[in-house]
Amino acid sequence: EAQVTQNPRYLITVTGKKLTVTCSQNMNHEYMSWYRQDPGLGLRQIYYSMNVEVTDKGDVPEGYKVSRKEKRNFPLILESPSPNQTSLYFCASSPDRGGSTDTQYFGPGTRLTVL
Amino acid sequence: GQNIDQPTEMTATEGAIVQINCTYQTSGFNGLFWYQQHAGEAPTFLSYNVLDGLEEKGRFSSFLSRSKGYSYLLLKELQMKDSASYLCAVRGNTDKLIFGTGTRLQVFP
């Protein structure tokens, strides 16, 4: 089944404790992206990647890191989480750039709480 | 700056037609997307417009006017399962996809 998977789905942690949220897609997609979703603010892009070893900042990259060493994986790293990073996080992938094939497929989401 | 506006909430009756508007101001334009998101779930793709006009897909249609920076999503024959948030998103000149805050639609019997 074609899908985007994220782990963990739910996480409660404390300020300053490094964490990684994994994202994997099995559709051989070039483009992957991370978003956070907060009430009243909608989906905001954190980082995106056009291909292996190519990553770029989105609109809200502060406090996050990503890597793209393999095409299928795009982990999100919080080196020192803070309470303002409490949010719902979505990973997404799309086949390529441009046109209707630019449609993004979203993972199920990771609800993160930082105490 | 870049901005996407859509109403926060709308209500409608089962079987009716509802139109959800989206206006945008972006640096360039390379396509507009509509997504549906049920509470607690991931967004799912509904439609894509890059040229002016109407795109129809079953009960859902989406319209685009690039000169006006305007789009709408039209939902016909509303069903209870259509209660969800509807997200308008625009890709400008960069590779970023900018999302509106979403319109929460409630369908009543």
XYZ file of N, CA and C in Angstrom:
672
model
N 0.851 -1.196 0.000
C 0.000 0.000 0.000
C 0.886 1.245 0.000
N 0.577 2.167 -0.935
C 1.331 3.416 -1.013
C 0.983 4.286 0.184
N 2.021 4.734 0.907
C 1.713 5.527 2.089
C 2.923 6.293 2.592
N 2.616 7.252 3.461
C 3.621 7.988 4.207
C 3.417 7.622 5.675
N 4.475 7.173 6.323
C 4.363 6.773 7.725
C 5.201 7.695 8.600
N 4.704 7.923 9.788
C 5.407 8.754 10.761
C 5.439 8.010 12.085
N 6.547 8.197 12.817
C 6.657 7.638 14.163
C 7.480 8.560 15.054
N 7.040 8.728 16.315
C 5.819 8.165 16.892
C 4.589 8.963 16.494
N 3.418 8.437 16.787
C 2.181 9.157 16.520
C 1.873 10.158 17.638
N 2.266 9.800 18.844
C 2.062 10.675 19.995
C 3.337 10.675 20.826
N 3.705 11.857 21.324
C 4.909 11.956 22.148
C 4.760 13.089 23.143
N 5.023 12.768 24.410
C 5.106 13.776 25.459
C 6.534 13.766 25.958
N 7.175 14.921 25.953
C 8.570 14.990 26.375
C 8.784 16.241 27.221
N 10.018 16.436 27.640
C 10.342 17.595 28.473
C 11.287 18.529 27.734
N 11.300 19.755 28.152
C 12.149 20.771 27.529
C 13.610 20.337 27.507
N 14.237 20.472 26.331
C 15.665 20.213 26.204
C 16.061 18.792 25.864
N 15.136 17.868 25.868
C 15.470 16.476 25.581
C 15.341 16.208 24.092
N 16.458 15.978 23.451
C 16.489 15.797 21.989
C 15.553 14.690 21.541
N 14.864 14.935 20.431
C 13.984 13.902 19.888
C 14.007 13.929 18.364
N 13.637 12.793 17.795
C 13.546 12.649 16.340
C 12.195 12.062 15.981
N 11.528 12.660 15.020
C 10.297 12.115 14.458
C 10.636 11.573 13.068
N 10.387 10.297 12.870
C 10.752 9.696 11.592
C 9.617 9.837 10.584
N 9.990 9.890 9.317
C 9.034 9.933 8.213
C 9.576 9.072 7.092
N 8.725 8.226 6.553
C 9.147 7.352 5.471
C 8.027 7.230 4.450
N 8.406 7.234 3.154
C 7.408 7.044 2.097
C 7.888 5.933 1.160
N 6.921 5.150 0.669
C 7.250 4.006 -0.182
C 6.812 4.217 -1.629
N 6.694 5.482 -2.043
C 6.187 5.797 -3.373
C 7.278 6.333 -4.306
N 8.524 6.292 -3.852
C 9.652 6.785 -4.652
C 9.502 8.274 -5.016
N 8.912 9.028 -4.099
C 8.692 10.451 -4.351
C 9.972 11.255 -4.188
N 10.123 12.276 -5.054
C 11.290 13.151 -4.994
C 11.187 14.151 -3.853
N 10.012 14.716 -3.684
C 9.814 15.869 -2.815
C 9.195 15.439 -1.488
N 9.822 15.884 -0.381
C 9.262 15.612 0.944
C 9.279 16.892 1.762
N 8.381 16.960 2.734
C 8.203 18.215 3.461
C 7.700 17.935 4.873
N 8.013 18.838 5.783
C 7.464 18.785 7.132
C 6.652 20.041 7.396
N 5.474 19.847 8.041
C 4.602 20.943 8.428
C 4.270 20.818 9.908
N 3.948 21.948 10.502
C 3.300 21.923 11.808
C 1.948 22.617 11.678
N 0.993 22.142 12.462
C -0.355 22.692 12.391
C -0.788 23.133 13.773
N -1.131 24.398 13.889
C -1.547 24.975 15.163
C -2.879 25.680 14.981
N -3.733 25.645 16.009
C -5.060 26.288 15.906
C -4.938 27.749 15.504
N -5.722 28.153 14.514
C -5.731 29.542 14.068
C -4.590 29.928 13.154
N -3.610 29.035 13.008
C -2.455 29.358 12.163
C -2.355 28.470 10.936
N -3.093 27.407 10.922
C -3.068 26.521 9.760
C -1.780 25.732 9.660
N -1.556 25.156 8.507
C -0.349 24.373 8.234
C 0.786 25.309 7.837
N 1.914 25.176 8.500
C 3.080 25.984 8.158
C 4.256 25.067 7.867
N 4.952 25.358 6.793
C 6.029 24.499 6.344
C 7.297 24.759 7.161
N 7.918 23.687 7.628
C 9.119 23.799 8.454
C 10.370 23.659 7.582
N 10.481 22.550 6.892
C 11.568 22.272 5.964
C 11.018 21.451 4.807
N 11.722 21.498 3.688
C 11.374 20.633 2.578
C 12.636 20.134 1.894
N 12.466 19.102 1.071
C 13.602 18.505 0.380
C 13.190 18.147 -1.039
N 13.960 18.649 -1.998
C 13.665 18.379 -3.401
C 14.197 17.021 -3.839
N 15.231 16.538 -3.148
C 15.824 15.250 -3.513
C 16.837 14.872 -2.446
N 17.469 13.738 -2.617
C 18.470 13.272 -1.650
C 19.566 14.328 -1.490
N 19.912 14.589 -0.237
C 20.967 15.546 0.137
C 20.624 16.999 -0.209
N 19.375 17.279 -0.562
C 18.950 18.647 -0.863
C 17.817 19.019 0.077
N 18.074 19.934 1.009
C 17.031 20.390 1.926
C 17.011 21.911 1.950
N 15.851 22.469 2.299
C 15.728 23.921 2.334
C 14.728 24.329 3.404
N 14.896 25.541 3.907
C 14.032 26.041 4.960
C 12.661 26.421 4.418
N 11.653 26.134 5.218
C 10.312 26.603 4.936
C 10.062 27.921 5.639
N 8.869 28.091 6.152
C 8.512 29.352 6.797
C 8.862 29.425 8.270
N 8.940 28.273 8.938
C 9.195 28.266 10.385
C 10.266 27.240 10.744
N 11.510 27.407 10.275
C 12.541 26.393 10.487
C 13.258 26.455 11.837
N 13.088 27.554 12.576
C 13.864 27.745 13.811
C 13.563 26.645 14.821
N 14.644 26.045 15.335
C 14.505 25.011 16.349
C 14.389 23.604 15.792
N 14.461 23.468 14.474
C 14.323 22.167 13.827
C 15.522 21.893 12.909
N 15.798 20.610 12.710
C 16.767 20.172 11.719
C 16.165 19.002 10.960
N 16.646 18.803 9.730
C 16.202 17.663 8.933
C 17.418 17.086 8.214
N 17.238 15.896 7.675
C 18.260 15.306 6.813
C 17.572 14.464 5.755
N 18.222 14.280 4.614
C 17.660 13.451 3.538
C 18.810 12.642 2.947
N 19.175 11.598 3.668
C 20.276 10.741 3.230
C 19.794 9.654 2.282
N 18.519 9.318 2.381
C 17.929 8.342 1.477
C 16.641 8.955 0.931
N 16.242 8.493 -0.235
C 15.066 9.072 -0.872
C 13.808 8.865 -0.046
N 13.675 7.728 0.605
C 12.431 7.398 1.276
C 12.273 8.020 2.657
N 13.371 8.441 3.286
C 13.304 8.905 4.675
C 13.610 10.393 4.832
N 12.881 11.030 5.725
C 13.078 12.473 5.941
C 12.779 12.771 7.413
N 13.709 12.456 8.311
C 13.461 12.668 9.737
C 13.502 14.136 10.145
N 12.679 14.453 11.151
C 12.641 15.800 11.738
C 13.286 15.719 13.112
N 14.263 16.567 13.359
C 15.034 16.521 14.599
C 14.821 17.809 15.386
N 14.468 17.626 16.669
C 14.386 18.760 17.586
C 15.521 18.592 18.584
N 16.577 19.386 18.424
C 17.776 19.234 19.244
C 17.503 19.580 20.708
N 16.741 20.627 20.930
C 16.421 21.068 22.290
C 14.983 21.591 22.306
N 14.027 20.662 22.384
C 12.611 21.065 22.279
C 12.209 22.072 23.357
N 11.293 22.958 22.976
C 10.740 23.925 23.912
C 9.219 23.856 23.847
N 8.534 24.353 24.875
C 7.068 24.261 24.904
C 6.382 24.875 23.681
N 6.983 25.880 23.041
C 6.334 26.468 21.857
C 6.433 25.580 20.628
N 7.065 24.427 20.781
C 7.086 23.451 19.696
C 6.022 22.372 19.891
N 5.215 22.530 20.911
C 4.050 21.665 21.081
C 3.110 21.922 19.914
N 2.812 20.854 19.154
C 2.036 21.039 17.934
C 1.689 19.690 17.334
N 0.935 19.732 16.252
C 0.652 18.553 15.438
C 1.530 18.646 14.198
N 2.338 17.628 13.959
C 3.309 17.643 12.872
C 2.906 16.659 11.775
N 3.013 17.125 10.538
C 2.720 16.268 9.390
C 3.919 16.220 8.452
N 4.227 15.032 8.009
C 5.185 14.825 6.938
C 4.384 14.623 5.652
N 4.926 15.090 4.528
C 4.227 14.931 3.251
C 5.235 14.645 2.153
N 4.772 13.968 1.104
C 5.640 13.727 -0.050
C 4.829 13.918 -1.325
N 5.530 14.233 -2.420
C 4.869 14.338 -3.720
C 5.824 13.833 -4.797
N 5.252 13.375 -5.922
C 6.071 12.708 -6.945
C 7.164 13.587 -7.535
N 6.792 14.820 -7.914
C 7.765 15.699 -8.554
C 7.274 17.132 -8.463
N 7.863 17.986 -9.215
C 7.551 19.396 -9.139
C 6.628 19.792 -10.276
N 5.616 20.537 -9.969
C 4.778 21.117 -10.997
C 3.592 20.254 -11.395
N 2.527 20.886 -11.802
C 1.364 20.185 -12.297
C 0.592 19.476 -11.206
N -0.450 18.762 -11.640
C -1.298 18.100 -10.657
C -0.562 16.962 -9.968
N 0.547 16.508 -10.549
C 1.312 15.458 -9.876
C 2.086 16.022 -8.702
N 1.970 17.322 -8.514
C 2.583 17.973 -7.363
C 1.779 17.722 -6.104
N 0.699 16.982 -6.222
C -0.162 16.686 -5.084
C 0.625 16.060 -3.955
N 0.411 16.598 -2.774
C 1.128 16.081 -1.622
C 0.305 15.016 -0.897
N 0.997 13.963 -0.499
C 0.404 12.899 0.294
C 0.922 13.051 1.718
N -0.011 13.137 2.640
C 0.356 13.419 4.022
C 0.417 12.142 4.864
N 1.345 12.145 5.801
C 1.385 11.103 6.812
C 0.274 11.318 7.821
N 0.109 10.408 8.780
C -1.011 10.449 9.725
C -0.871 11.512 10.810
N 0.322 12.091 10.946
C 0.512 13.140 11.947
C 1.167 12.626 13.215
N 1.910 13.521 13.862
C 2.535 13.237 15.158
C 2.151 14.371 16.101
N 1.470 13.995 17.174
C 1.079 15.018 18.158
C 2.148 15.075 19.242
N 2.848 16.198 19.271
C 3.967 16.387 20.204
C 3.597 17.386 21.288
N 3.863 16.994 22.537
C 3.694 17.894 23.674
C 5.041 18.036 24.376
N 5.481 19.276 24.544
C 6.750 19.557 25.231
C 6.423 20.266 26.543
N 6.770 19.617 27.652
C 6.445 20.172 28.978
C 7.569 21.057 29.510
N 4.102 40.687 1.390
C 4.049 39.373 2.003
C 3.071 38.472 1.296
N 3.020 37.239 1.706
C 2.122 36.266 1.100
C 0.975 36.005 2.061
N -0.223 35.952 1.502
C -1.395 35.821 2.341
C -2.482 35.027 1.642
N -3.120 34.165 2.384
C -4.262 33.407 1.866
C -5.397 33.553 2.853
N -6.566 33.980 2.374
C -7.722 34.212 3.231
C -8.868 33.288 2.847
N -9.481 32.691 3.854
C -10.692 31.906 3.668
C -11.515 32.032 4.935
N -12.836 31.856 4.832
C -13.671 32.002 6.034
C -13.308 30.946 7.067
N -13.486 31.305 8.322
C -13.119 30.400 9.402
C -14.098 29.245 9.530
N -15.382 29.559 9.470
C -16.396 28.518 9.643
C -17.575 28.750 8.707
N -18.210 27.657 8.314
C -19.434 27.715 7.526
C -20.332 26.568 7.973
N -21.624 26.764 7.819
C -22.573 25.695 8.096
C -23.485 25.526 6.892
N -23.999 24.316 6.723
C -24.894 24.027 5.614
C -25.750 22.821 5.986
N -26.760 22.597 5.161
C -27.694 21.502 5.402
C -27.425 20.355 4.444
N -27.648 19.166 4.923
C -27.476 17.971 4.099
C -28.284 18.109 2.806
N -27.641 17.778 1.677
C -28.310 17.868 0.384
C -28.152 19.209 -0.311
N -27.684 20.198 0.411
C -27.537 21.551 -0.150
C -26.220 21.690 -0.911
N -25.989 22.910 -1.407
C -24.745 23.271 -2.090
C -24.036 24.338 -1.256
N -22.733 24.232 -1.128
C -21.982 25.244 -0.387
C -20.751 25.651 -1.187
N -20.416 26.933 -1.115
C -19.250 27.463 -1.817
C -18.275 28.031 -0.803
N -17.056 27.565 -0.811
C -16.015 28.037 0.107
C -15.012 28.867 -0.702
N -14.888 30.120 -0.331
C -14.032 31.040 -1.081
C -12.621 31.103 -0.521
N -11.693 31.439 -1.404
C -10.287 31.597 -1.025
C -9.689 32.724 -1.862
N -9.124 33.724 -1.213
C -8.408 34.769 -1.929
C -6.946 34.716 -1.527
N -6.070 35.047 -2.464
C -4.650 34.909 -2.179
C -3.852 36.071 -2.747
N -2.758 36.358 -2.060
C -1.760 37.320 -2.546
C -0.421 36.658 -2.350
N 0.222 36.282 -3.441
C 1.493 35.557 -3.347
C 2.495 36.121 -4.340
N 3.744 35.811 -4.106
C 4.801 36.189 -5.040
C 4.804 35.165 -6.158
N 4.124 35.485 -7.244
C 3.992 34.542 -8.348
C 2.898 33.522 -8.081
N 2.621 32.716 -9.089
C 1.569 31.707 -8.951
C 1.938 30.484 -9.796
N 1.949 29.335 -9.134
C 2.230 28.073 -9.836
C 1.256 26.989 -9.422
N 0.025 27.371 -9.144
C -0.986 26.366 -8.857
C -1.674 26.568 -7.519
N -2.948 26.188 -7.475
C -3.740 26.289 -6.246
C -4.355 24.933 -5.957
N -4.286 24.533 -4.700
C -4.766 23.220 -4.266
C -5.865 23.384 -3.221
N -6.800 22.438 -3.225
C -7.750 22.308 -2.133
C -7.561 20.935 -1.492
N -7.536 20.955 -0.142
C -7.422 19.733 0.625
C -8.589 19.649 1.597
N -8.968 18.420 1.921
C -9.977 18.164 2.951
C -9.284 17.550 4.157
N -9.653 18.019 5.337
C -9.056 17.457 6.556
C -10.135 17.215 7.592
N -10.385 15.927 7.903
C -11.278 15.601 8.995
C -10.526 15.758 10.307
N -11.277 16.042 11.354
C -10.689 16.326 12.666
C -9.752 15.200 13.094
N -8.518 15.584 13.445
C -7.555 14.616 13.934
C -6.892 13.759 12.869
N -7.202 14.050 11.604
C -6.640 13.249 10.523
C -5.747 14.090 9.616
N -5.077 13.420 8.683
C -4.209 14.109 7.737
C -5.029 14.748 6.620
N -4.541 15.840 6.041
C -5.220 16.421 4.868
C -5.168 15.447 3.696
N -6.222 15.458 2.887
C -6.241 14.657 1.665
C -6.572 15.556 0.486
N -5.936 15.284 -0.648
C -6.048 16.120 -1.840
C -7.459 16.063 -2.426
N -7.995 17.237 -2.798
C -9.289 17.301 -3.463
C -9.161 17.762 -4.910
N -8.433 18.892 -5.116
C -8.415 19.454 -6.469
C -7.194 20.327 -6.680
N -6.912 20.567 -7.952
C -5.771 21.382 -8.361
C -6.191 22.262 -9.525
N -5.875 23.560 -9.442
C -6.139 24.502 -10.542
C -4.865 25.280 -10.840
N -4.544 25.390 -12.114
C -3.414 26.239 -12.495
C -3.843 27.227 -13.586
N -4.886 26.874 -14.341
C -5.446 27.781 -15.347
C -6.811 28.276 -14.892
N -7.226 29.418 -15.407
C -8.529 29.973 -15.060
C -9.637 29.024 -15.483
N -10.674 28.982 -14.669
C -11.826 28.189 -15.038
C -12.220 27.204 -13.968
N -13.141 26.345 -14.348
C -13.747 25.399 -13.421
C -13.235 23.989 -13.678
N -12.843 23.312 -12.597
C -12.462 21.900 -12.663
C -13.505 21.118 -11.873
N -14.136 20.151 -12.538
C -15.185 19.391 -11.866
C -14.723 17.970 -11.607
N -15.048 17.507 -10.408
C -14.682 16.149 -10.032
C -15.767 15.600 -9.128
N -16.744 14.958 -9.749
C -17.860 14.407 -8.978
C -18.682 15.495 -8.314
N -18.889 15.372 -7.012
C -19.693 16.363 -6.290
C -18.904 17.633 -6.007
N -17.601 17.590 -6.212
C -16.741 18.739 -5.893
C -16.266 19.420 -7.166
N -16.258 20.756 -7.150
C -15.719 21.548 -8.256
C -14.848 22.636 -7.663
N -13.841 23.040 -8.422
C -13.014 24.152 -7.965
C -12.823 25.125 -9.113
N -12.882 26.407 -8.765
C -12.785 27.479 -9.751
C -11.601 28.355 -9.433
N -10.970 28.882 -10.479
C -9.815 29.772 -10.294
C -9.929 30.985 -11.214
N -9.627 32.168 -10.654
C -9.428 33.385 -11.440
C -8.084 33.962 -11.010
N -7.088 33.817 -11.845
C -5.746 34.282 -11.488
C -5.686 35.801 -11.435
N -6.423 36.482 -12.315
C -6.377 37.949 -12.330
C -6.962 38.531 -11.048
N -7.893 37.823 -10.441
C -8.525 38.298 -9.211
C -7.898 37.679 -7.957
N -6.988 36.758 -8.135
C -6.406 36.092 -6.965
C -7.481 35.395 -6.149
N -8.325 34.636 -6.839
C -9.542 34.129 -6.205
C -9.825 32.697 -6.662
N -10.270 31.896 -5.718
C -10.694 30.533 -6.009
C -11.893 30.197 -5.135
N -12.675 29.251 -5.567
C -13.696 28.699 -4.679
C -13.804 27.198 -4.882
N -14.228 26.541 -3.819
C -14.532 25.118 -3.826
C -16.035 24.983 -3.674
N -16.648 24.268 -4.602
C -18.099 24.086 -4.592
C -18.410 22.641 -4.249
N -19.200 22.445 -3.226
C -19.588 21.096 -2.810
C -21.092 20.950 -3.026
N -21.476 19.974 -3.832
C -22.890 19.759 -4.137
C -23.406 18.540 -3.378
N -24.729 18.484 -3.249
C -25.385 17.321 -2.615
C -24.662 16.950 -1.322
N -24.571 17.918 -0.455
C -23.805 17.739 0.774
C -24.240 16.510 1.560
N -23.247 15.830 2.121
C -23.482 14.675 2.975
C -22.857 14.961 4.342
N -23.332 14.242 5.324
C -22.829 14.446 6.688
C -21.310 14.248 6.737
N -20.805 13.299 5.956
C -19.369 13.005 5.965
C -18.524 14.142 5.381
N -19.185 15.153 4.769
C -18.447 16.300 4.237
C -18.085 17.292 5.337
N -18.583 17.069 6.545
C -18.193 17.918 7.679
C -16.701 17.721 7.919
N -15.943 18.795 7.704
C -14.481 18.727 7.772
C -13.940 20.142 7.605
N -12.631 20.263 7.696
C -11.980 21.531 7.346
C -11.498 21.450 5.911
N -11.600 22.561 5.198
C -11.167 22.621 3.813
C -10.043 23.651 3.701
N -8.910 23.186 3.222
C -7.697 23.997 3.193
C -7.383 24.431 1.772
N -7.179 25.722 1.597
C -6.738 26.283 0.318
C -5.230 26.477 0.419
N -4.488 26.088 -0.616
C -3.031 26.219 -0.593
C -2.545 26.699 -1.956
N -1.561 27.577 -1.939
C -1.036 28.159 -3.183
C 0.471 27.973 -3.248
N 0.948 27.587 -4.423
C 2.392 27.562 -4.640
C 2.767 28.791 -5.456
N 3.651 29.612 -4.901
C 4.092 30.818 -5.584
C 5.315 30.545 -6.434
N 6.219 31.511 -6.482
C 7.418 31.352 -7.307
C 8.433 30.402 -6.704
N 8.396 30.229 -5.405
C 9.349 29.338 -4.746
C 8.758 27.927 -4.715
N 9.480 27.021 -4.116
C 8.978 25.647 -4.007
C 8.103 25.441 -2.780
N 7.808 26.524 -2.061
C 7.002 26.388 -0.854
C 5.526 26.365 -1.204
N 4.779 25.637 -0.400
C 3.325 25.607 -0.532
C 2.764 26.366 0.656
N 2.008 27.434 0.397
C 1.450 28.264 1.460
C 0.001 27.877 1.675
N -0.337 27.539 2.921
C -1.698 27.125 3.254
C -2.468 28.258 3.921
N -3.767 28.318 3.623
C -4.661 29.155 4.404
C -4.945 28.456 5.735
N -5.646 29.154 6.616
C -5.916 28.588 7.939
C -7.052 27.569 7.924
N -7.745 27.454 6.780
C -8.776 26.437 6.673
C -10.163 26.948 7.009
N -11.158 26.336 6.386
C -12.568 26.637 6.644
C -13.216 25.396 7.227
N -13.746 25.544 8.433
C -14.403 24.405 9.069
C -15.869 24.387 8.643
N -16.255 23.331 7.946
C -17.624 23.184 7.452
C -18.379 22.198 8.318
N -19.533 22.608 8.799
C -20.414 21.714 9.541
C -21.678 21.495 8.728
N -21.995 20.223 8.478
C -23.200 19.863 7.735
C -24.215 19.313 8.729
N -25.425 19.899 8.694
C -26.483 19.486 9.615
C -27.564 18.723 8.865
N -28.229 17.783 9.570
C -29.296 17.001 8.915
C -30.458 17.886 8.505
